[in-house]
Amino acid sequence: MPKIKSRRGAVKRFRVTASGKIKRAKGFKGHLLSGKGKKRKRRLRQAGTVSAGEARNIHKLIPYL
C-alpha cells in the first residue's frame, strides 16, 4: 500500500514542537505596518500555536506530522 501524500502547502506552514503541539506563523505582518504599534509588530514575530480543533484538520492534511 503506498503512503498517503501530504498537502505540500500545509507542510511548509506548520511545524511540530517537542511536546507535540503544532506551531504556526502569525498573520497581519506582511504590509500596512506603519499603522501598527511596535509592540504589536514584535508580538506578531513570535510563533503561535494551533487550537486542538484545528490540529485535527491539520493532521488530515499532513498525515505523517
JSON list of C-alpha atoms in Angstrom, two decimals:
[
{"chain": "A", "resi": 1, "resn": "MET", "atom": "CA", "xyz": [0.00, 0.00, 0.00]},
{"chain": "A", "resi": 2, "resn": "PRO", "atom": "CA", "xyz": [1.51, 3.37, -0.96]},
{"chain": "A", "resi": 3, "resn": "LYS", "atom": "CA", "xyz": [1.95, 6.17, 1.55]},
{"chain": "A", "resi": 4, "resn": "ILE", "atom": "CA", "xyz": [-0.58, 9.00, 1.62]},
{"chain": "A", "resi": 5, "resn": "LYS", "atom": "CA", "xyz": [0.71, 12.25, 0.13]},
{"chain": "A", "resi": 6, "resn": "SER", "atom": "CA", "xyz": [0.89, 15.30, 2.37]},
{"chain": "A", "resi": 7, "resn": "ARG", "atom": "CA", "xyz": [-0.55, 18.65, 1.28]},
{"chain": "A", "resi": 8, "resn": "ARG", "atom": "CA", "xyz": [2.66, 20.48, 0.38]},
{"chain": "A", "resi": 9, "resn": "GLY", "atom": "CA", "xyz": [1.31, 23.94, 1.28]},
{"chain": "A", "resi": 10, "resn": "ALA", "atom": "CA", "xyz": [0.43, 22.76, 4.78]},
{"chain": "A", "resi": 11, "resn": "VAL", "atom": "CA", "xyz": [3.85, 21.12, 5.25]},
{"chain": "A", "resi": 12, "resn": "LYS", "atom": "CA", "xyz": [5.53, 24.48, 4.58]},
{"chain": "A", "resi": 13, "resn": "ARG", "atom": "CA", "xyz": [3.29, 26.35, 7.06]},
{"chain": "A", "resi": 14, "resn": "PHE", "atom": "CA", "xyz": [3.29, 24.13, 10.16]},
{"chain": "A", "resi": 15, "resn": "ARG", "atom": "CA", "xyz": [5.90, 22.55, 12.45]},
{"chain": "A", "resi": 16, "resn": "VAL", "atom": "CA", "xyz": [5.54, 20.25, 15.47]},
{"chain": "A", "resi": 17, "resn": "THR", "atom": "CA", "xyz": [7.06, 21.16, 18.85]},
{"chain": "A", "resi": 18, "resn": "ALA", "atom": "CA", "xyz": [8.77, 18.66, 21.16]},
{"chain": "A", "resi": 19, "resn": "SER", "atom": "CA", "xyz": [5.58, 18.40, 23.25]},
{"chain": "A", "resi": 20, "resn": "GLY", "atom": "CA", "xyz": [3.51, 17.60, 20.15]},
{"chain": "A", "resi": 21, "resn": "LYS", "atom": "CA", "xyz": [1.78, 20.96, 19.66]},
{"chain": "A", "resi": 22, "resn": "ILE", "atom": "CA", "xyz": [1.59, 22.47, 16.18]},
{"chain": "A", "resi": 23, "resn": "LYS", "atom": "CA", "xyz": [3.36, 25.79, 15.65]},
{"chain": "A", "resi": 24, "resn": "ARG", "atom": "CA", "xyz": [2.25, 28.36, 13.07]},
{"chain": "A", "resi": 25, "resn": "ALA", "atom": "CA", "xyz": [3.32, 31.80, 11.94]},
{"chain": "A", "resi": 26, "resn": "LYS", "atom": "CA", "xyz": [1.06, 34.74, 12.75]},
{"chain": "A", "resi": 27, "resn": "GLY", "atom": "CA", "xyz": [-0.59, 36.83, 10.06]},
{"chain": "A", "resi": 28, "resn": "PHE", "atom": "CA", "xyz": [-1.08, 40.59, 9.62]},
{"chain": "A", "resi": 29, "resn": "LYS", "atom": "CA", "xyz": [2.62, 41.35, 9.27]},
{"chain": "A", "resi": 30, "resn": "GLY", "atom": "CA", "xyz": [3.14, 41.46, 5.52]},
{"chain": "A", "resi": 31, "resn": "HIS", "atom": "CA", "xyz": [2.26, 45.07, 4.68]},
{"chain": "A", "resi": 32, "resn": "LEU", "atom": "CA", "xyz": [0.41, 48.14, 6.02]},
{"chain": "A", "resi": 33, "resn": "LEU", "atom": "CA", "xyz": [2.72, 48.02, 9.05]},
{"chain": "A", "resi": 34, "resn": "SER", "atom": "CA", "xyz": [3.12, 51.78, 9.57]},
{"chain": "A", "resi": 35, "resn": "GLY", "atom": "CA", "xyz": [-0.25, 51.98, 11.35]},
{"chain": "A", "resi": 36, "resn": "LYS", "atom": "CA", "xyz": [0.58, 49.19, 13.77]},
{"chain": "A", "resi": 37, "resn": "GLY", "atom": "CA", "xyz": [2.49, 49.73, 17.01]},
{"chain": "A", "resi": 38, "resn": "LYS", "atom": "CA", "xyz": [5.99, 48.46, 17.76]},
{"chain": "A", "resi": 39, "resn": "LYS", "atom": "CA", "xyz": [4.73, 46.12, 20.47]},
{"chain": "A", "resi": 40, "resn": "ARG", "atom": "CA", "xyz": [2.12, 44.62, 18.18]},
{"chain": "A", "resi": 41, "resn": "LYS", "atom": "CA", "xyz": [4.62, 44.04, 15.37]},
{"chain": "A", "resi": 42, "resn": "ARG", "atom": "CA", "xyz": [7.10, 42.49, 17.79]},
{"chain": "A", "resi": 43, "resn": "ARG", "atom": "CA", "xyz": [4.44, 40.08, 19.12]},
{"chain": "A", "resi": 44, "resn": "LEU", "atom": "CA", "xyz": [3.49, 39.11, 15.56]},
{"chain": "A", "resi": 45, "resn": "ARG", "atom": "CA", "xyz": [7.05, 37.85, 15.00]},
{"chain": "A", "resi": 46, "resn": "GLN", "atom": "CA", "xyz": [6.57, 35.15, 17.65]},
{"chain": "A", "resi": 47, "resn": "ALA", "atom": "CA", "xyz": [5.09, 31.82, 16.60]},
{"chain": "A", "resi": 48, "resn": "GLY", "atom": "CA", "xyz": [1.58, 30.91, 17.67]},
{"chain": "A", "resi": 49, "resn": "THR", "atom": "CA", "xyz": [0.08, 27.51, 18.38]},
{"chain": "A", "resi": 50, "resn": "VAL", "atom": "CA", "xyz": [-2.88, 25.88, 16.70]},
{"chain": "A", "resi": 51, "resn": "SER", "atom": "CA", "xyz": [-6.04, 25.08, 18.69]},
{"chain": "A", "resi": 52, "resn": "ALA", "atom": "CA", "xyz": [-6.99, 21.46, 19.32]},
{"chain": "A", "resi": 53, "resn": "GLY", "atom": "CA", "xyz": [-9.86, 21.56, 16.83]},
{"chain": "A", "resi": 54, "resn": "GLU", "atom": "CA", "xyz": [-7.70, 22.96, 14.05]},
{"chain": "A", "resi": 55, "resn": "ALA", "atom": "CA", "xyz": [-4.93, 20.48, 14.89]},
{"chain": "A", "resi": 56, "resn": "ARG", "atom": "CA", "xyz": [-7.24, 17.60, 13.92]},
{"chain": "A", "resi": 57, "resn": "ASN", "atom": "CA", "xyz": [-7.78, 19.19, 10.50]},
{"chain": "A", "resi": 58, "resn": "ILE", "atom": "CA", "xyz": [-4.06, 19.77, 10.02]},
{"chain": "A", "resi": 59, "resn": "HIS", "atom": "CA", "xyz": [-3.31, 16.12, 10.85]},
{"chain": "A", "resi": 60, "resn": "LYS", "atom": "CA", "xyz": [-5.61, 15.17, 7.96]},
{"chain": "A", "resi": 61, "resn": "LEU", "atom": "CA", "xyz": [-3.60, 17.42, 5.64]},
{"chain": "A", "resi": 62, "resn": "ILE", "atom": "CA", "xyz": [-0.25, 16.15, 6.93]},
{"chain": "A", "resi": 63, "resn": "PRO", "atom": "CA", "xyz": [-0.76, 12.51, 7.97]},
{"chain": "A", "resi": 64, "resn": "TYR", "atom": "CA", "xyz": [2.87, 11.85, 9.00]},
{"chain": "A", "resi": 65, "resn": "LEU", "atom": "CA", "xyz": [3.31, 15.05, 11.04]}
]
